[in-house]
Amino acid sequence: MRASLKRSSEDHRLEALQPTGIPILDKVTGGGFPRPSAIALMGPIGSGKSSLVRELVTNFIRQGCSLLYYCIDDPADIVKLGLEDHHIAVDKIEQEGRLEFVDMFSLGAQKLAESLPKMDPSEILEETLKFQDLLSYGRSFALKPGMGPKIIIMDSITPFFLLTEARKVFQYVQVMRFATRIARAVTIAILHTEVVDESLENATANLADGVIEMKKRTGEIMLKGGTMKVLRIGRNPIMSRGYFYQITQQGIVFSNSPVI
């Protein structure tokens, strides 16, 4: 599926849109994510952010996109299994060069195994999770010619923010936006709220090109789900009500009716 074009309400230029393949999300965003753009997907741990990302990745791959997936919270093997549950032939698409994984989680585990008992665990994280590593791993992907629309997934950037000073968050998000524009890509970065300082959450939300917020539903222990709200996409502010979602074995399912 080709990216569509829409005219911004603020100026005469056309911006390319990459459809998400999720009807409610495409409706609320006016057709998809602008390309290039850096999208922040924010919400507490367990709110379904990774489930939404894997649904999006599945749809992007089926649209012919090329995708770079930074596996930071989970090893690549677990992420691959999640995509295979969506009937994606991961090995085949990797061989085609349209899907690449950067397994930061396993690099950290390897570093831990090599360093114990000599090094403190916090030092191991600082050695392993370096923001410049993300850029070096993604450089060839960003510059690779002759590919379809490019998507970059960072799942998640939370560990970097737990290890850094607040003043560096601005630099990190700005560099992410620069890299996104060089690759003319859509970058989706997950940030777990309620575990980092509120000022970091605010900085990320203000600097990102788009913000999607997910909140867990309370009071229903047996049901996995919550409310999704699009706060901003591209140059256009969006007055989005929340939409209920439920996480099932078939993936994430959205309600057709917004929350009143």
Short mmCIF file of C-alpha atoms in Angstrom, two decimals, residues 161 163-174 200:
data_model
loop_
_atom_site.label_atom_id
_atom_site.label_comp_id
_atom_site.label_asym_id
_atom_site.label_seq_id
_atom_site.Cartn_x
_atom_site.Cartn_y
_atom_site.Cartn_z
CA PHE A 161 16.12 7.81 30.31
CA LEU A 163 20.33 6.13 33.13
CA THR A 164 20.76 9.72 32.00
CA GLU A 165 20.51 13.26 33.26
CA ALA A 166 17.35 15.18 32.40
CA ARG A 167 19.24 17.71 30.28
CA LYS A 168 20.28 14.94 27.86
CA VAL A 169 16.70 13.95 27.07
CA PHE A 170 16.40 16.98 24.79
CA GLN A 171 19.52 15.88 22.91
CA TYR A 172 18.30 12.29 22.61
CA VAL A 173 14.88 13.17 21.23
CA GLN A 174 16.36 15.75 18.87
CA LEU A 200 11.19 13.66 31.11
#
